[in-house]
Amino acid sequence: MTDTTTHRPVGRLGNPALSLADDPRADPRMIAVLGAFGVTGHADDAPIDRTAGREALLAFVAAVEEGFEGFFAALAEPWAPVPGIVRETREPAPGVTLHVHRPEGADGPLPVVYQIHGGGMVMLGATGQAYMHWRDELAAAGAVVVGVEYRNGGGRLGAHPFPAGLDDCATGLRWVLDHLDELGGTHVVVTGDSGGANLALAVAIRARREGWSDRIAGIHALCPYVLGTWDRAPEHLHSLRENDRYWLNRQLFPLLAEVYDPGAGNVDDPTCWPARATVDDLRGLPPHLISCAELDPLRDEGIAYHRLLLQAGVPSVGKVDLGLCHVGQILFRDAMPDVYAAAVREVVGFAESVRP
């Protein structure tokens, strides 16, 4: 990518020594928060590569998960609770827990937002403080929100490679679709961020294969992590180089991919890596909204997926939020309340827009 005013390459394409804090495109409010945590410089090199062996990779993921969980908890700790939200849990199958958030005293049935948490499909969980708050905010905006706790490929919840997590997401979603009246819902949209966006896109492809995608009203994917082959990424995905080490180091992606899909045994399966989808895999799917961040290494794979959806005739809106790092739309609730509120409106507004 180039700066249209100077015609010079931007980010680390133009200056390999550039850091997130020095990039003039970065939102200064974001930089202030990240600077307080010391994460505006270059992300550290990974200490191992994907050939290190499964035990070493699982230990690495456990350490990375601890760091991310601590960071997200520290970000969310000062956020004021969202009033007027009722929470409950359901267990549609062994090992699958659904966290249901609804606005207290809601008048009439509401859209249901089925939320899948991020973490590269190998770490993090639905009960993290930031994700609990995110679902509360979506519910307060006028939705019944159901967050699914699924089996990760690694981390503290155990090592369950593909397709375990996708199986759980599909199981939970089908339960929600079958219990709309009980939940007080009108229709269901699926949303996810990062690895959760992978699973949101993948569950739609799986539903199409199995003949039930027409029951899903829409898919919202925030900063999708879908390529699967980052160690041999196509040249046209400029953001992998342009924004490398802007909070996320692209060296991390092949390691997480190996934990999720050992030996790359499913590298060509679009329900594992949606970037592998063909037009025929996507044709007939419900409307999508693909939301990317300007300073995210993953930006261009999300844009490419949006364009593939359009080629398949799927209604899709693609957008890029300026000045933000990976999933920056939902990280900075207090420092960037306008950005966070816009992200809430985006999801719930999309759900309203696809109401049958």
Coordinates of C-alpha atoms in Angstrom, one line a residue:
M1 CA 0.0 0.0 0.0
T2 CA 1.2 3.5 -0.7
D3 CA 0.3 6.9 0.7
T4 CA -1.8 8.6 -2.0
T5 CA -0.4 12.0 -1.2
T6 CA 3.3 11.1 -1.4
H7 CA 3.1 7.9 -3.4
R8 CA 5.5 6.3 -1.0
P9 CA 5.0 2.9 0.7
V10 CA 3.4 3.2 4.1
G11 CA 4.1 1.4 7.4
R12 CA 7.0 -1.0 7.5
L13 CA 6.9 -1.3 3.7
G14 CA 8.3 2.2 3.5
N15 CA 10.5 2.0 6.7
P16 CA 11.2 -1.4 8.1
A17 CA 12.3 0.2 11.4
L18 CA 9.0 1.9 11.9
S19 CA 7.0 1.0 15.1
L20 CA 3.3 1.4 15.7
A21 CA 3.9 4.4 17.9
D22 CA 5.8 6.1 15.1
D23 CA 3.3 5.5 12.3
P24 CA 1.5 8.7 11.6
R25 CA -1.7 6.8 10.8
A26 CA -2.1 5.5 14.3
D27 CA -4.8 6.9 16.5
P28 CA -3.0 8.8 19.3
R29 CA -5.5 7.7 21.9
M30 CA -4.8 4.1 21.1
I31 CA -1.0 4.7 21.2
A32 CA -1.4 6.3 24.7
V33 CA -3.1 3.2 26.0
L34 CA -0.7 0.7 24.4
G35 CA 2.2 2.9 25.5
A36 CA 1.1 2.5 29.1
F37 CA 1.5 -1.3 28.7
G38 CA 4.8 -1.0 26.8
V39 CA 3.5 -2.6 23.6
T40 CA 3.9 0.1 21.0
G41 CA 7.4 -1.1 19.9
H42 CA 8.2 -4.1 17.9
A43 CA 6.7 -7.4 19.1
D44 CA 9.3 -9.9 20.2
D45 CA 10.5 -12.7 17.9
A46 CA 8.9 -16.0 18.5
P47 CA 11.4 -18.3 20.5
I48 CA 10.4 -21.4 18.4
D49 CA 9.1 -22.2 14.9
R50 CA 6.3 -24.5 13.9
T51 CA 8.7 -27.5 13.7
A52 CA 9.4 -27.4 17.4
G53 CA 7.1 -30.3 18.2
R54 CA 3.6 -30.3 19.7
E55 CA 4.5 -30.2 23.3
A56 CA 6.7 -27.2 22.9
L57 CA 4.1 -25.4 20.8
L58 CA 1.4 -26.1 23.4
A59 CA 3.6 -24.7 26.1
F60 CA 4.3 -21.7 24.0
V61 CA 0.5 -21.1 23.4
A62 CA -0.1 -21.5 27.1
A63 CA 2.4 -18.7 27.8
V64 CA 1.0 -16.5 25.1
E65 CA -2.6 -17.0 26.4
E66 CA -1.5 -16.0 29.8
G67 CA -0.1 -12.8 28.4
F68 CA -3.1 -11.9 26.3
E69 CA -5.6 -12.7 29.1
G70 CA -3.7 -10.4 31.5
F71 CA -3.6 -7.6 28.9
F72 CA -7.3 -7.9 28.1
A73 CA -8.2 -8.1 31.8
A74 CA -6.1 -5.0 32.6
L75 CA -7.8 -3.1 29.7
A76 CA -11.3 -4.1 30.9
E77 CA -10.8 -3.8 34.6
P78 CA -11.8 0.0 34.8
W79 CA -14.7 -0.3 32.5
A80 CA -18.0 0.6 34.2
P81 CA -20.5 -2.3 34.4
V82 CA -23.4 -2.2 31.9
P83 CA -26.6 -1.8 33.8
G84 CA -29.9 -3.7 33.1
I85 CA -28.4 -6.9 31.7
V86 CA -29.6 -10.4 32.7
R87 CA -27.1 -13.2 32.3
E88 CA -27.7 -17.0 32.3
T89 CA -26.0 -20.1 30.9
R90 CA -27.2 -23.0 28.9
E91 CA -25.4 -26.3 28.1
P92 CA -26.7 -27.7 24.8
A93 CA -24.1 -30.5 24.7
P94 CA -21.3 -31.8 27.0
G95 CA -18.5 -29.4 27.0
V96 CA -20.4 -26.6 25.2
T97 CA -21.5 -23.7 27.3
L98 CA -23.6 -20.8 26.0
H99 CA -23.5 -17.5 27.9
V100 CA -26.8 -15.7 27.3
H101 CA -27.0 -11.9 27.9
R102 CA -30.3 -10.1 27.4
P103 CA -31.6 -6.6 28.3
E104 CA -33.8 -6.7 31.3
G105 CA -37.5 -6.0 30.6
A106 CA -37.1 -6.1 26.8
D107 CA -40.3 -5.4 25.0
G108 CA -40.9 -8.0 22.3
P109 CA -38.5 -10.4 20.5
L110 CA -35.1 -9.2 19.6
P111 CA -32.4 -10.2 17.1
V112 CA -30.0 -12.8 18.5
V113 CA -26.3 -12.2 18.1
Y114 CA -24.3 -15.4 18.4
Q115 CA -20.8 -14.3 19.5
I116 CA -17.6 -16.3 19.0
H117 CA -14.5 -15.1 20.9
G118 CA -11.1 -14.7 19.4
G119 CA -7.7 -16.2 20.2
G120 CA -6.6 -17.9 17.0
M121 CA -8.9 -20.8 17.8
V122 CA -6.3 -22.0 20.3
M123 CA -6.6 -19.8 23.4
L124 CA -8.7 -17.3 25.4
G125 CA -12.3 -17.9 26.5
A126 CA -15.8 -16.7 26.6
T127 CA -15.7 -15.7 30.3
G128 CA -12.9 -13.2 29.9
Q129 CA -13.9 -9.8 31.3
A130 CA -13.5 -8.0 28.0
Y131 CA -15.7 -10.5 26.2
M132 CA -18.3 -10.5 29.0
H133 CA -18.5 -6.7 28.8
W134 CA -18.7 -6.8 25.0
R135 CA -21.7 -9.0 25.1
D136 CA -23.3 -6.8 27.8
E137 CA -22.9 -3.8 25.5
L138 CA -24.4 -5.6 22.5
A139 CA -27.3 -6.7 24.6
A140 CA -27.9 -3.2 26.0
A141 CA -28.1 -2.0 22.4
G142 CA -31.1 -4.2 21.8
A143 CA -30.1 -7.8 21.2
V144 CA -30.1 -11.2 22.9
V145 CA -26.4 -12.1 22.8
V146 CA -25.2 -15.7 23.1
G147 CA -21.5 -16.3 23.6
V148 CA -20.2 -19.8 23.0
E149 CA -17.4 -21.4 25.0
Y150 CA -15.8 -23.9 22.6
R151 CA -12.9 -26.2 22.8
N152 CA -9.7 -24.4 21.8
G153 CA -6.8 -26.0 20.0
G154 CA -4.6 -25.3 23.0
G155 CA -4.4 -23.3 26.2
R156 CA -5.9 -23.8 29.6
L157 CA -9.1 -25.4 28.3
G158 CA -7.1 -28.3 26.8
A159 CA -5.7 -29.2 23.4
H160 CA -8.5 -29.9 20.9
P161 CA -7.4 -29.3 17.3
F162 CA -9.6 -28.7 14.4
P163 CA -12.5 -29.5 14.0
A164 CA -13.4 -29.7 17.7
G165 CA -13.9 -25.9 18.2
L166 CA -15.9 -25.6 15.0
D167 CA -18.0 -28.6 16.0
D168 CA -18.8 -26.9 19.3
C169 CA -19.7 -23.6 17.6
A170 CA -22.0 -25.4 15.1
T171 CA -23.6 -27.4 18.0
G172 CA -24.3 -24.2 20.0
L173 CA -25.6 -22.3 16.9
R174 CA -28.0 -25.1 16.0
W175 CA -29.3 -25.1 19.6
V176 CA -29.9 -21.3 19.4
L177 CA -31.7 -21.7 16.1
D178 CA -33.9 -24.4 17.5
H179 CA -34.7 -22.4 20.6
L180 CA -35.4 -18.9 19.2
D181 CA -38.8 -18.6 20.9
E182 CA -37.4 -19.6 24.2
L183 CA -34.6 -17.0 23.9
G184 CA -37.0 -14.3 22.8
G185 CA -35.3 -14.0 19.4
T186 CA -36.5 -13.2 15.9
H187 CA -33.4 -14.4 13.9
V188 CA -29.7 -15.1 14.4
V189 CA -26.6 -13.4 13.1
V190 CA -23.1 -14.8 13.9
T191 CA -20.2 -12.5 14.9
G192 CA -16.7 -13.2 15.9
D193 CA -13.3 -11.4 16.1
S194 CA -9.9 -12.6 14.9
G195 CA -10.0 -16.4 15.4
G196 CA -13.6 -16.1 16.3
A197 CA -14.2 -14.4 12.9
N198 CA -12.5 -17.5 11.3
L199 CA -15.0 -19.7 13.1
A200 CA -18.0 -17.4 12.2
L201 CA -17.1 -17.6 8.5
A202 CA -16.3 -21.3 8.7
V203 CA -19.6 -22.2 10.4
A204 CA -21.4 -20.5 7.6
I205 CA -19.5 -22.6 5.0
R206 CA -20.2 -25.7 7.0
A207 CA -23.9 -24.9 7.3
R208 CA -24.0 -24.5 3.6
R209 CA -22.4 -27.9 3.1
E210 CA -24.9 -29.5 5.5
G211 CA -28.0 -27.7 4.1
W212 CA -28.9 -25.3 6.9
S213 CA -27.2 -22.0 6.0
D214 CA -30.6 -20.5 5.1
R215 CA -31.4 -20.5 8.9
I216 CA -28.5 -18.0 9.5
A217 CA -29.5 -14.4 8.8
G218 CA -26.0 -12.9 8.5
I219 CA -22.3 -13.1 9.4
H220 CA -20.3 -10.3 10.9
A221 CA -16.5 -10.9 10.9
L222 CA -14.1 -8.5 12.7
C223 CA -10.5 -8.6 11.7
P224 CA -10.7 -12.2 10.4
Y225 CA -7.7 -14.5 10.8
V226 CA -8.3 -16.9 7.9
L227 CA -5.2 -17.4 5.7
G228 CA -3.6 -20.5 7.4
T229 CA -0.4 -20.2 5.3
W230 CA 1.3 -17.1 6.7
D231 CA 4.7 -18.6 6.3
R232 CA 4.2 -18.5 2.5
A233 CA 1.7 -15.7 2.2
P234 CA 0.8 -14.3 -1.2
E235 CA 2.6 -11.1 -2.2
H236 CA -0.6 -9.2 -2.6
L237 CA -1.4 -9.4 1.1
H238 CA 0.7 -6.2 1.7
S239 CA -0.6 -5.7 5.3
L240 CA 1.3 -8.8 6.5
R241 CA 4.5 -6.8 5.8
E242 CA 3.2 -3.3 6.1
N243 CA 1.9 -3.8 9.7
D244 CA 4.1 -6.6 10.9
R245 CA 5.0 -6.3 14.6
Y246 CA 2.3 -3.6 15.1
W247 CA 1.2 -5.2 18.4
L248 CA 1.0 -8.6 16.5
N249 CA 4.1 -10.3 15.1
R250 CA 3.3 -12.4 12.0
Q251 CA 5.7 -15.0 13.2
L252 CA 3.0 -15.9 15.8
F253 CA 0.4 -16.9 13.1
P254 CA 2.1 -20.1 11.8
L255 CA 2.7 -21.4 15.3
L256 CA -1.0 -21.0 16.3
A257 CA -2.0 -22.5 13.0
E258 CA 0.1 -25.6 13.7
V259 CA -1.5 -26.0 17.1
Y260 CA -5.0 -25.7 15.5
D261 CA -4.3 -27.8 12.4
P262 CA -1.3 -30.1 13.2
G263 CA 0.8 -30.9 10.2
A264 CA -1.4 -28.6 8.1
G265 CA -3.6 -31.6 7.4
N266 CA -6.6 -29.4 6.7
V267 CA -4.9 -26.6 4.9
D268 CA -7.2 -26.8 1.9
D269 CA -10.4 -27.1 3.9
P270 CA -12.3 -23.8 3.9
T271 CA -14.0 -24.8 7.2
C272 CA -10.5 -24.8 8.7
W273 CA -9.1 -21.8 6.8
P274 CA -11.9 -19.8 5.1
A275 CA -9.3 -18.1 2.8
R276 CA -9.2 -21.4 0.9
A277 CA -12.9 -21.1 -0.1
T278 CA -13.9 -21.1 -3.7
V279 CA -16.8 -19.2 -5.3
D280 CA -18.8 -22.4 -5.2
D281 CA -18.1 -22.9 -1.5
L282 CA -19.7 -19.4 -0.8
R283 CA -22.5 -19.1 -3.3
G284 CA -25.9 -18.7 -1.6
L285 CA -24.6 -17.8 1.8
P286 CA -26.4 -15.1 3.9
P287 CA -25.2 -11.4 3.9
H288 CA -21.8 -10.7 5.4
L289 CA -20.1 -7.7 6.9
I290 CA -16.3 -7.9 7.0
S291 CA -14.7 -5.2 9.2
C292 CA -11.0 -4.7 9.1
A293 CA -8.5 -2.4 10.9
E294 CA -6.0 -0.3 9.0
L295 CA -2.9 -1.1 11.1
D296 CA -3.6 -4.8 11.4
P297 CA -1.3 -7.4 9.7
L298 CA -4.4 -9.4 8.9
R299 CA -6.2 -6.5 7.2
D300 CA -5.7 -7.6 3.6
E301 CA -6.8 -11.2 4.0
G302 CA -10.1 -9.8 5.4
I303 CA -10.5 -7.5 2.4
A304 CA -9.7 -10.4 0.0
Y305 CA -12.4 -12.6 1.6
H306 CA -14.9 -9.8 1.2
R307 CA -14.1 -9.6 -2.5
L308 CA -14.4 -13.3 -2.8
L309 CA -17.9 -13.1 -1.3
L310 CA -18.9 -10.5 -3.9
Q311 CA -17.6 -12.8 -6.7
A312 CA -19.8 -15.5 -5.3
G313 CA -22.9 -13.2 -5.4
V314 CA -23.1 -13.0 -1.6
P315 CA -24.2 -9.6 -0.3
S316 CA -21.2 -8.3 1.6
V317 CA -20.1 -5.0 3.1
G318 CA -16.4 -4.5 3.5
K319 CA -14.9 -1.7 5.6
V320 CA -11.5 -0.6 7.1
D321 CA -11.4 1.3 10.4
L322 CA -8.6 3.9 10.2
G323 CA -5.9 4.2 12.7
L324 CA -6.6 1.0 14.6
C325 CA -4.5 -2.1 15.4
H326 CA -5.9 -5.6 15.3
V327 CA -9.4 -5.7 16.9
G328 CA -8.8 -2.1 18.1
Q329 CA -12.5 -1.5 17.6
I330 CA -13.3 -3.4 20.8
L331 CA -10.2 -2.9 23.0
F332 CA -10.3 0.7 24.1
R333 CA -13.7 1.2 25.7
D334 CA -12.7 4.2 27.9
A335 CA -10.0 5.8 25.9
M336 CA -11.9 5.6 22.6
P337 CA -15.6 5.5 23.5
D338 CA -16.8 6.7 20.1
V339 CA -14.9 3.9 18.4
Y340 CA -16.2 1.3 20.8
A341 CA -19.8 2.6 20.5
A342 CA -19.5 2.5 16.7
A343 CA -18.5 -1.2 16.9
V344 CA -21.5 -2.0 19.0
R345 CA -23.8 -0.1 16.5
E346 CA -22.2 -2.0 13.7
V347 CA -23.0 -5.4 15.0
V348 CA -26.5 -4.7 16.3
G349 CA -27.3 -2.5 13.3
F350 CA -26.2 -5.2 11.0
A351 CA -28.4 -7.7 12.9
E352 CA -31.4 -5.3 12.6
S353 CA -30.7 -4.8 8.9
V354 CA -31.0 -8.5 8.0
R355 CA -34.2 -9.0 10.1
P356 CA -36.5 -11.3 8.0

